[in-house]
Coordinates of C-alpha atoms in Angstrom, one line a residue:
Chain R
M1 CA -22.6 -4.5 0.8
E2 CA -21.4 -1.7 2.7
K3 CA -23.5 1.6 3.3
R4 CA -21.8 4.8 2.1
T5 CA -22.2 8.7 4.0
C6 CA -23.2 11.5 2.0
L7 CA -19.9 12.4 2.0
Y8 CA -18.5 9.1 0.2
D9 CA -17.7 10.7 -3.2
K10 CA -15.9 13.6 -1.4
H11 CA -13.5 11.1 0.6
V12 CA -12.7 9.4 -2.6
A13 CA -11.8 12.6 -4.5
A14 CA -9.5 13.5 -1.8
G15 CA -7.8 10.3 -1.9
A16 CA -8.7 8.4 1.3
K17 CA -8.0 5.1 2.0
M18 CA -11.8 3.6 2.4
V19 CA -12.3 0.5 4.8
P20 CA -15.4 -1.2 5.9
F21 CA -16.7 -0.2 9.7
G22 CA -19.6 -0.7 11.1
G23 CA -21.6 -1.8 7.9
F24 CA -20.3 1.4 6.4
E25 CA -17.5 2.1 3.6
M26 CA -15.2 4.7 5.8
P27 CA -12.2 6.8 5.4
L28 CA -9.5 5.3 7.1
Q29 CA -7.0 8.1 6.5
Y30 CA -6.4 10.4 4.0
E31 CA -2.8 12.2 4.1
G32 CA -1.6 9.5 7.3
I33 CA -2.8 9.0 10.8
T34 CA -0.2 10.5 12.2
E35 CA -0.3 13.6 10.5
E36 CA -4.1 13.7 11.1
H37 CA -3.9 13.2 14.7
N38 CA -1.3 15.9 15.4
A39 CA -3.5 18.2 13.6
V40 CA -6.8 17.4 16.2
R41 CA -4.1 17.9 18.9
T42 CA -2.4 21.0 17.6
A43 CA -4.8 22.7 15.1
C44 CA -8.3 21.5 13.8
G45 CA -9.5 18.4 12.1
V46 CA -12.7 17.6 10.5
F47 CA -14.4 14.0 10.5
D48 CA -17.2 12.7 8.9
V49 CA -19.2 10.7 11.4
S50 CA -22.4 10.5 9.5
H51 CA -22.3 6.6 10.1
M52 CA -23.5 7.3 13.4
G53 CA -27.1 6.6 14.3
E54 CA -29.9 9.2 15.4
V55 CA -32.8 8.1 17.2
V56 CA -35.6 10.4 18.3
V57 CA -37.7 9.7 21.1
T58 CA -40.8 11.6 21.6
G59 CA -44.1 11.2 23.5
P60 CA -45.6 11.6 27.1
D61 CA -43.7 9.2 28.5
A62 CA -40.3 10.2 26.6
E63 CA -38.4 10.9 29.9
A64 CA -39.6 7.9 31.9
Y65 CA -38.8 5.7 28.9
V66 CA -35.3 7.2 28.5
Q67 CA -34.9 6.6 32.4
H68 CA -35.9 3.2 31.8
I69 CA -33.0 2.3 29.3
F70 CA -30.4 4.4 29.9
T71 CA -27.8 4.2 33.0
N72 CA -27.1 8.2 33.4
D73 CA -29.9 10.2 34.9
V74 CA -32.0 12.6 32.8
A75 CA -34.5 13.5 35.2
G76 CA -35.5 17.1 35.2
A77 CA -32.7 18.0 32.7
P78 CA -33.1 21.3 30.9
K79 CA -33.2 21.4 27.0
G80 CA -29.7 21.8 25.6
K81 CA -28.3 19.3 28.0
I82 CA -26.3 16.2 26.8
F83 CA -25.6 13.0 28.8
Y84 CA -23.1 10.1 28.1
G85 CA -24.1 6.8 29.5
M86 CA -25.1 3.1 28.4
M87 CA -28.0 1.1 27.6
L88 CA -27.5 -2.3 29.4
Y89 CA -28.8 -5.8 29.4
E90 CA -30.4 -7.3 32.1
D91 CA -27.3 -9.1 33.1
G92 CA -25.2 -5.7 33.2
G93 CA -23.6 -6.3 29.9
T94 CA -23.5 -3.5 27.4
V95 CA -26.0 -3.2 24.3
D96 CA -24.3 0.3 23.4
D97 CA -22.7 3.4 24.8
L98 CA -24.6 6.7 23.5
L99 CA -25.2 10.3 24.1
V100 CA -28.4 11.6 24.9
Y101 CA -29.6 15.0 23.7
C102 CA -32.5 16.9 25.6
L103 CA -34.6 18.4 23.2
G104 CA -37.5 19.4 25.3
E105 CA -39.6 18.2 28.3
S106 CA -40.9 15.0 26.1
K107 CA -38.2 14.9 23.4
F108 CA -35.0 13.4 23.2
L109 CA -31.9 12.9 20.8
L110 CA -30.0 9.7 20.9
V111 CA -26.9 9.0 19.4
I112 CA -25.7 5.3 19.1
N113 CA -22.7 3.7 17.3
A114 CA -23.1 2.6 13.7
A115 CA -22.1 -1.0 13.8
N116 CA -25.1 -1.2 16.4
I117 CA -28.0 0.9 14.8
D118 CA -30.2 -2.5 13.8
K119 CA -29.4 -3.9 16.9
D120 CA -30.1 -0.9 19.3
F121 CA -33.3 0.1 17.2
A122 CA -34.9 -3.4 17.8
W123 CA -33.7 -3.2 21.9
M124 CA -35.5 0.2 22.1
Q125 CA -38.4 -0.9 20.3
A126 CA -38.8 -4.2 22.6
Q127 CA -38.3 -2.1 25.9
R128 CA -41.4 0.0 24.9
G129 CA -43.8 -2.0 27.0
T130 CA -46.6 0.4 28.1
F131 CA -44.5 3.7 27.6
D132 CA -46.5 6.1 25.7
V133 CA -43.6 7.1 23.4
C134 CA -42.9 7.3 19.6
L135 CA -39.4 6.3 18.3
E136 CA -37.8 7.1 15.2
N137 CA -34.8 6.2 13.5
K138 CA -33.2 9.1 11.7
S139 CA -29.9 7.5 11.1
D140 CA -30.1 7.3 7.0
V141 CA -31.1 11.0 6.8
C142 CA -29.2 13.0 9.3
G143 CA -25.4 13.8 8.5
Q144 CA -22.8 14.8 11.1
L145 CA -19.5 15.9 11.4
A146 CA -17.1 16.3 14.3
I147 CA -14.8 19.4 14.3
Q148 CA -12.3 19.0 16.9
G149 CA -9.0 20.4 18.1
P150 CA -8.1 23.5 19.8
Q151 CA -9.0 25.9 17.0
A152 CA -12.2 24.2 16.5
E153 CA -14.0 27.4 17.7
A154 CA -12.6 29.5 15.5
V155 CA -13.2 27.4 12.6
T156 CA -16.7 26.7 13.5
T157 CA -17.5 30.2 14.3
E158 CA -15.5 31.7 11.0
V159 CA -15.8 29.1 8.3
L160 CA -19.1 27.8 9.0
G161 CA -20.9 31.0 10.4
L162 CA -22.1 29.1 13.5
N163 CA -22.8 30.5 16.6
C164 CA -20.9 27.9 18.9
A165 CA -18.6 29.9 21.1
D166 CA -21.2 30.2 24.1
L167 CA -21.8 26.7 24.2
A168 CA -20.3 25.1 27.4
F169 CA -19.0 21.6 27.3
Y170 CA -21.8 18.5 27.0
T171 CA -24.4 21.2 25.8
F172 CA -26.2 22.2 22.4
K173 CA -28.2 24.3 20.6
V174 CA -31.0 23.9 17.7
D175 CA -30.1 26.4 15.3
V176 CA -31.3 27.2 11.6
A177 CA -28.4 27.5 9.3
D178 CA -28.7 28.2 5.5
G179 CA -32.4 27.6 6.0
V180 CA -32.6 24.1 7.7
Q181 CA -32.7 23.1 11.1
V182 CA -29.4 21.9 12.6
V183 CA -27.9 20.7 16.0
I184 CA -24.8 22.1 17.4
S185 CA -23.2 20.5 20.1
R186 CA -19.8 21.2 22.1
T187 CA -18.8 17.3 22.3
G188 CA -16.4 15.0 20.7
Y189 CA -14.5 11.6 20.9
T190 CA -10.6 13.1 20.6
G191 CA -10.1 14.8 24.2
E192 CA -9.7 18.0 22.6
D193 CA -12.1 21.0 22.6
G194 CA -14.4 20.5 19.7
F195 CA -18.2 20.3 18.3
E196 CA -20.2 17.7 16.6
I197 CA -22.7 19.3 14.1
Y198 CA -25.7 17.5 12.8
G199 CA -28.4 18.2 9.9
P200 CA -29.6 17.1 6.5
H201 CA -27.2 15.5 4.1
A202 CA -27.0 18.7 1.7
W203 CA -26.0 20.7 4.6
I204 CA -23.3 18.5 6.0
V205 CA -21.7 18.3 2.4
A206 CA -21.8 22.2 2.1
C207 CA -20.2 22.5 5.4
W208 CA -17.7 19.9 4.6
D209 CA -16.7 21.7 1.4
K210 CA -16.8 25.2 3.1
L211 CA -13.9 23.6 5.7
M212 CA -12.1 22.1 2.8
A213 CA -11.7 25.3 0.9
S214 CA -10.8 27.1 3.9
G215 CA -7.7 25.1 4.5
R216 CA -8.2 25.3 8.2
A217 CA -9.6 22.2 9.0
K218 CA -7.7 18.7 8.2
P219 CA -9.7 15.9 6.7
C220 CA -9.6 13.2 9.2
G221 CA -10.3 9.5 9.2
L222 CA -11.3 6.9 11.7
G223 CA -7.7 5.9 12.1
C224 CA -6.8 9.0 13.9
R225 CA -10.2 9.1 15.6
D226 CA -9.4 5.8 17.5
T227 CA -5.5 7.0 18.4
L228 CA -7.1 10.1 19.8
R229 CA -10.0 8.5 21.7
F230 CA -7.5 5.6 23.0
E231 CA -4.8 8.4 24.1
V232 CA -7.5 9.8 26.6
G233 CA -8.9 6.6 27.9
L234 CA -12.4 6.8 26.1
P235 CA -13.8 3.6 25.4
L236 CA -15.0 2.2 22.0
Y237 CA -17.9 -0.5 21.7
G238 CA -16.4 -3.7 20.5
D239 CA -13.2 -3.0 22.5
E240 CA -13.8 -1.8 26.2
L241 CA -17.5 -2.1 26.3
S242 CA -19.4 -5.3 25.0
A243 CA -22.4 -7.6 25.9
E244 CA -19.6 -9.2 28.3
I245 CA -18.2 -5.8 29.2
S246 CA -20.0 -3.9 31.4
P247 CA -19.7 -0.2 32.4
I248 CA -18.8 -1.0 36.4
M249 CA -15.7 -3.4 34.4
A250 CA -14.7 -0.8 32.0
G251 CA -14.5 1.8 34.7
L252 CA -17.4 4.1 33.7
G253 CA -19.3 3.6 36.8
I254 CA -19.7 7.4 37.2
F255 CA -22.2 7.2 34.1
V256 CA -24.2 4.5 36.0
K257 CA -26.4 6.2 38.3
L258 CA -27.5 3.6 40.9
D259 CA -29.6 6.0 43.0
K260 CA -32.0 6.3 40.3
P261 CA -35.0 3.9 41.3
S262 CA -34.7 1.5 38.4
F263 CA -33.1 1.1 34.8
I264 CA -32.8 -2.1 32.7
G265 CA -29.5 -3.9 34.3
R266 CA -29.3 -1.9 37.6
E267 CA -29.4 -4.8 39.9
A268 CA -26.6 -6.5 38.1
V269 CA -24.3 -3.5 37.9
A270 CA -25.0 -3.0 41.4
A271 CA -24.1 -6.1 42.6
Q272 CA -20.9 -5.8 40.5
K273 CA -20.2 -2.3 42.2
A274 CA -21.0 -3.9 45.7
E275 CA -18.9 -7.0 45.3
G276 CA -16.4 -5.9 42.8
P277 CA -16.2 -6.9 39.1
V278 CA -14.3 -10.1 38.1
R279 CA -12.7 -8.5 35.4
K280 CA -11.3 -4.9 34.9
I281 CA -10.5 -2.6 32.0
V282 CA -6.8 -1.5 32.8
G283 CA -4.0 0.6 31.6
I284 CA -0.7 -1.0 30.8
A285 CA 2.4 0.7 29.9
L286 CA 5.3 -1.1 28.5
E287 CA 9.1 -0.6 29.0
G288 CA 9.9 -1.2 25.4
H289 CA 8.2 0.2 22.1
A290 CA 7.1 -2.9 21.2
I291 CA 3.0 -2.6 20.3
P292 CA 0.4 -4.2 22.0
R293 CA -2.7 -5.0 19.8
H294 CA -6.5 -5.8 20.3
G295 CA -6.3 -9.7 21.4
Y296 CA -2.8 -10.1 22.2
E297 CA -2.4 -11.9 25.6
V298 CA -2.0 -10.6 29.0
M299 CA 0.4 -12.7 31.1
A300 CA 1.3 -13.0 35.0
D301 CA 3.0 -15.6 36.6
G302 CA 3.0 -17.6 33.3
Q303 CA -0.5 -17.8 33.0
K304 CA -3.1 -15.8 31.0
V305 CA -4.9 -13.4 33.1
G306 CA -6.3 -11.4 30.3
E307 CA -6.4 -9.6 26.7
V308 CA -5.7 -6.3 25.1
T309 CA -8.8 -4.3 23.8
T310 CA -7.0 -1.5 22.4
G311 CA -3.1 -0.6 22.1
Y312 CA -0.5 1.6 20.4
R313 CA 2.5 3.3 20.5
S314 CA 1.1 6.7 21.6
I315 CA 1.4 9.4 18.9
S316 CA 1.4 12.2 21.2
T317 CA 4.0 10.3 23.4
G318 CA 5.8 7.9 22.0
Q319 CA 5.3 5.3 24.7
S320 CA 3.5 1.9 24.0
V321 CA 0.6 1.6 25.9
C322 CA -2.8 -0.4 25.8
M323 CA -5.9 -0.9 27.8
A324 CA -6.8 -4.5 28.3
L325 CA -9.2 -6.7 29.7
V326 CA -7.7 -8.5 33.0
D327 CA -8.9 -10.8 36.1
A328 CA -9.6 -8.1 38.9
A329 CA -6.6 -9.6 41.1
W330 CA -4.3 -8.2 38.6
A331 CA -5.9 -4.8 38.1
K332 CA -4.2 -2.7 40.8
L333 CA -2.0 0.2 39.9
G334 CA 1.8 -0.8 39.4
T335 CA 1.0 -4.5 39.1
P336 CA 3.7 -6.0 36.9
L337 CA 2.1 -7.6 33.7
D338 CA 3.7 -9.1 30.5
I339 CA 2.0 -8.8 27.0
C340 CA 2.7 -11.6 24.6
I341 CA 3.8 -9.6 21.4
H342 CA 5.0 -11.6 18.3
R343 CA 6.0 -14.8 20.3
R344 CA 7.8 -13.0 22.9
L345 CA 6.7 -11.5 26.3
H346 CA 7.2 -7.7 27.0
R347 CA 7.3 -6.4 30.5
G348 CA 4.4 -3.6 31.4
T349 CA 3.0 -2.0 34.5
V350 CA -0.7 -1.3 35.2
V351 CA -1.3 2.5 35.0
K352 CA -4.1 4.8 34.9
K353 CA -5.9 4.2 31.8
K354 CA -5.3 7.9 30.2
F355 CA -2.2 8.1 28.5
Y356 CA -2.5 12.0 27.7
D357 CA -4.4 14.9 29.1
K358 CA -7.9 16.2 27.9
H359 CA -8.1 19.5 27.2
Y360 CA -11.7 20.2 27.2
K361 CA -13.3 23.8 27.3
K362 CA -15.7 23.5 30.2
Chain J
M1 CA 6.3 4.1 -8.6
S2 CA 8.5 2.1 -6.2
K3 CA 12.2 1.4 -6.3
V4 CA 13.7 -1.8 -7.1
I5 CA 17.4 -2.6 -7.5
E6 CA 19.1 -4.8 -9.7
G7 CA 21.2 -7.6 -8.3
L8 CA 19.1 -8.2 -5.0
Y9 CA 16.9 -11.3 -4.4
Y10 CA 13.3 -10.6 -3.8
S11 CA 10.3 -12.6 -2.1
E12 CA 6.7 -12.9 -2.5
S13 CA 6.2 -11.3 1.0
H14 CA 8.0 -8.2 -0.1
E15 CA 11.3 -8.9 1.8
Y16 CA 14.9 -8.7 0.2
V17 CA 18.1 -10.1 0.4
K18 CA 21.3 -8.1 -0.6
V19 CA 24.2 -11.0 -0.5
E20 CA 27.8 -10.1 0.0
G21 CA 30.0 -13.5 0.4
E22 CA 28.5 -15.8 2.8
Y23 CA 26.1 -13.2 4.4
G24 CA 22.9 -11.6 3.5
Y25 CA 21.2 -8.7 4.5
I26 CA 17.4 -8.5 4.9
G27 CA 15.0 -5.9 4.8
I28 CA 11.8 -5.0 3.3
T29 CA 11.2 -3.4 -0.2
D30 CA 10.7 0.1 -0.9
F31 CA 7.0 -1.4 -2.2
A32 CA 6.4 -2.9 1.1
Q33 CA 7.0 0.3 3.2
S34 CA 5.2 2.6 0.6
Q35 CA 2.1 -0.1 1.2
L36 CA 2.8 0.2 5.0
G37 CA 2.8 4.1 5.8
N38 CA 4.8 5.5 8.5
V39 CA 6.6 2.6 10.2
V40 CA 6.6 3.0 14.0
Y41 CA 8.2 -0.2 15.3
V42 CA 10.4 -2.6 13.8
D43 CA 10.4 -6.3 15.9
M44 CA 13.7 -7.9 15.6
P45 CA 15.1 -11.3 16.8
G46 CA 18.3 -11.3 18.6
E47 CA 21.8 -11.7 17.4
G48 CA 22.6 -15.4 17.4
D49 CA 19.1 -16.5 17.0
E50 CA 18.3 -18.8 14.0
V51 CA 16.1 -17.7 11.0
T52 CA 14.3 -20.1 8.5
A53 CA 13.5 -19.7 4.9
G54 CA 9.6 -19.0 4.8
E55 CA 9.2 -18.7 8.5
P56 CA 8.5 -15.1 10.7
F57 CA 11.5 -13.5 12.1
G58 CA 9.9 -10.4 13.5
A59 CA 7.4 -7.6 12.4
V60 CA 7.0 -4.5 11.0
E61 CA 4.2 -1.8 12.2
S62 CA 2.5 1.1 11.4
V63 CA 0.4 2.9 13.8
K64 CA -2.4 0.7 12.8
A65 CA -1.2 -2.9 11.8
A66 CA 1.6 -5.3 12.1
S67 CA 3.1 -7.2 9.2
D68 CA 5.2 -10.1 9.9
L69 CA 8.6 -10.3 8.6
I70 CA 8.9 -13.5 6.6
S71 CA 12.6 -14.6 6.2
P72 CA 13.6 -15.2 2.5
V73 CA 16.6 -17.3 3.6
S74 CA 17.7 -19.5 6.4
G75 CA 20.7 -18.8 8.6
E76 CA 22.0 -17.4 11.8
V77 CA 21.4 -13.8 12.7
V78 CA 25.0 -11.9 13.1
E79 CA 23.9 -8.2 13.5
V80 CA 20.4 -6.2 13.6
N81 CA 20.0 -3.2 12.8
T82 CA 20.0 -1.1 16.0
A83 CA 19.4 2.1 14.3
L84 CA 15.9 0.8 13.7
E85 CA 15.0 0.5 17.4
D86 CA 14.6 4.3 18.0
T87 CA 14.1 5.5 14.6
P88 CA 12.1 2.7 12.9
E89 CA 11.1 5.7 10.3
L90 CA 14.4 4.8 8.6
V91 CA 12.7 2.0 6.8
N92 CA 10.1 4.8 5.0
E93 CA 13.3 6.8 4.2
D94 CA 15.0 4.2 2.3
A95 CA 14.2 0.7 2.8
F96 CA 16.8 -0.6 0.8
A97 CA 19.9 1.4 2.7
N98 CA 18.0 0.4 6.1
W99 CA 18.0 -3.2 6.3
I100 CA 16.5 -5.2 9.0
I101 CA 19.0 -8.0 9.8
K102 CA 22.4 -9.6 8.7
V103 CA 22.2 -13.6 8.4
K104 CA 24.9 -15.8 7.6
L105 CA 23.5 -17.9 4.7
S106 CA 23.3 -21.7 5.7
D107 CA 22.3 -22.6 2.3
S108 CA 22.8 -20.4 -0.5
A109 CA 20.8 -22.7 -2.9
E110 CA 17.5 -21.2 -1.2
L111 CA 18.4 -17.9 -3.2
D112 CA 17.4 -19.7 -6.4
A113 CA 13.7 -19.7 -4.8
L114 CA 13.6 -16.0 -4.9
M115 CA 12.7 -13.6 -7.8
D116 CA 15.4 -11.1 -9.2
A117 CA 14.5 -7.5 -10.1
A118 CA 12.7 -7.9 -13.3
A119 CA 10.6 -10.7 -11.6
Y120 CA 9.8 -8.9 -8.9
T121 CA 8.9 -5.7 -10.4
A122 CA 6.6 -7.7 -12.7
A123 CA 4.8 -9.2 -9.3
C124 CA 4.2 -5.6 -8.0
A125 CA 2.4 -4.5 -10.8
E126 CA 0.1 -7.4 -10.9

């Protein structure tokens, strides 16, 4: 039985096509993936992302503990700062990718993927060891909306009355809105400017209603969340990161701080970085319009050299493009590769895995 | 309510055949295009290729998913609708006007295994 977010009834009433995702019944689309995608690129869209998991870490050793399980470096970070990074297994494989919010000197909020909540929380508890920390899984009581697009700041300020214009990219504030404590952060998963807001269910539902009533934010489903993040080369756990795909293989080494004295998986990813990973996530642009999709084979010299992890005919550019995990020998920019699509080979070329420019407000 | 046209032959996998003499025009039904959503790519065989009843001959794709096209009849592809290469959305605008391939039928008895408009309308309502 899939779980439902606090906005389930709103989605159904809005005519959303509901699908199972990460253990939840989530809206795939309302009006259509293309319309919703374009709304986020050109105006403003709102996503229910209440399925995401939230874990709060507190205690005297909170910072040391986060440093131990997280690849990025939060040492001495000021309150209000956000870090993207990963939790790794000892062998360098990825447990999950996540955001870490610095709530105070000894308090952190970790935002994790819905499909991984149980696995991650069990992993976090197993890594406590002698750290003096308290871990609380708040996933079931915390709702979340993502308001994304070039008009996101105006909509969040004017429709929701939230004071967010002064937030820099990857920072947040804790605020009191309508009598409840909420978190507002300048983050997202679309490549556009935007905000993610966290709060209790009733407040999240009230925000959703205000946004719908205003007509200034189009309701957007997981369908366009994937096309948007894909176009700007952002990874999805399960596609471009997994227990088998390390952040080094995924080209996300800048979020792995090897100058930190230690963290779980450090030795393995340090070795991968030094020797070069055996496989890499690359971008591939196709010559025609055939559409590469997850799991399709990547071929070179008549041999399989990899698999597509995510692919689309880009809504923003019209070009057929994909990300793929390929043997390192075939990962250089400009390398010709074929993709097997519906029993035929289609010619492509390795390109940067960014098919559309990000428009962040920094 | 999706459109269904009298006089065409229909398959359970939502392709139609419009027969003109010894040729059949094969496409997807209005019901199929409405279920798929915006068509962004149509994968088609080449002229001269053989298609076989019950076997895939291409795919019609939305942003999110690819659906195999299953040929309702056997024969040689004599023409493909090249307009769909650049404007696949024509399938959404009028699925019956925008056929996908034209086939020279090799066995017109295969048509007997397909549904007529009334049977197909009933099948879609199930």
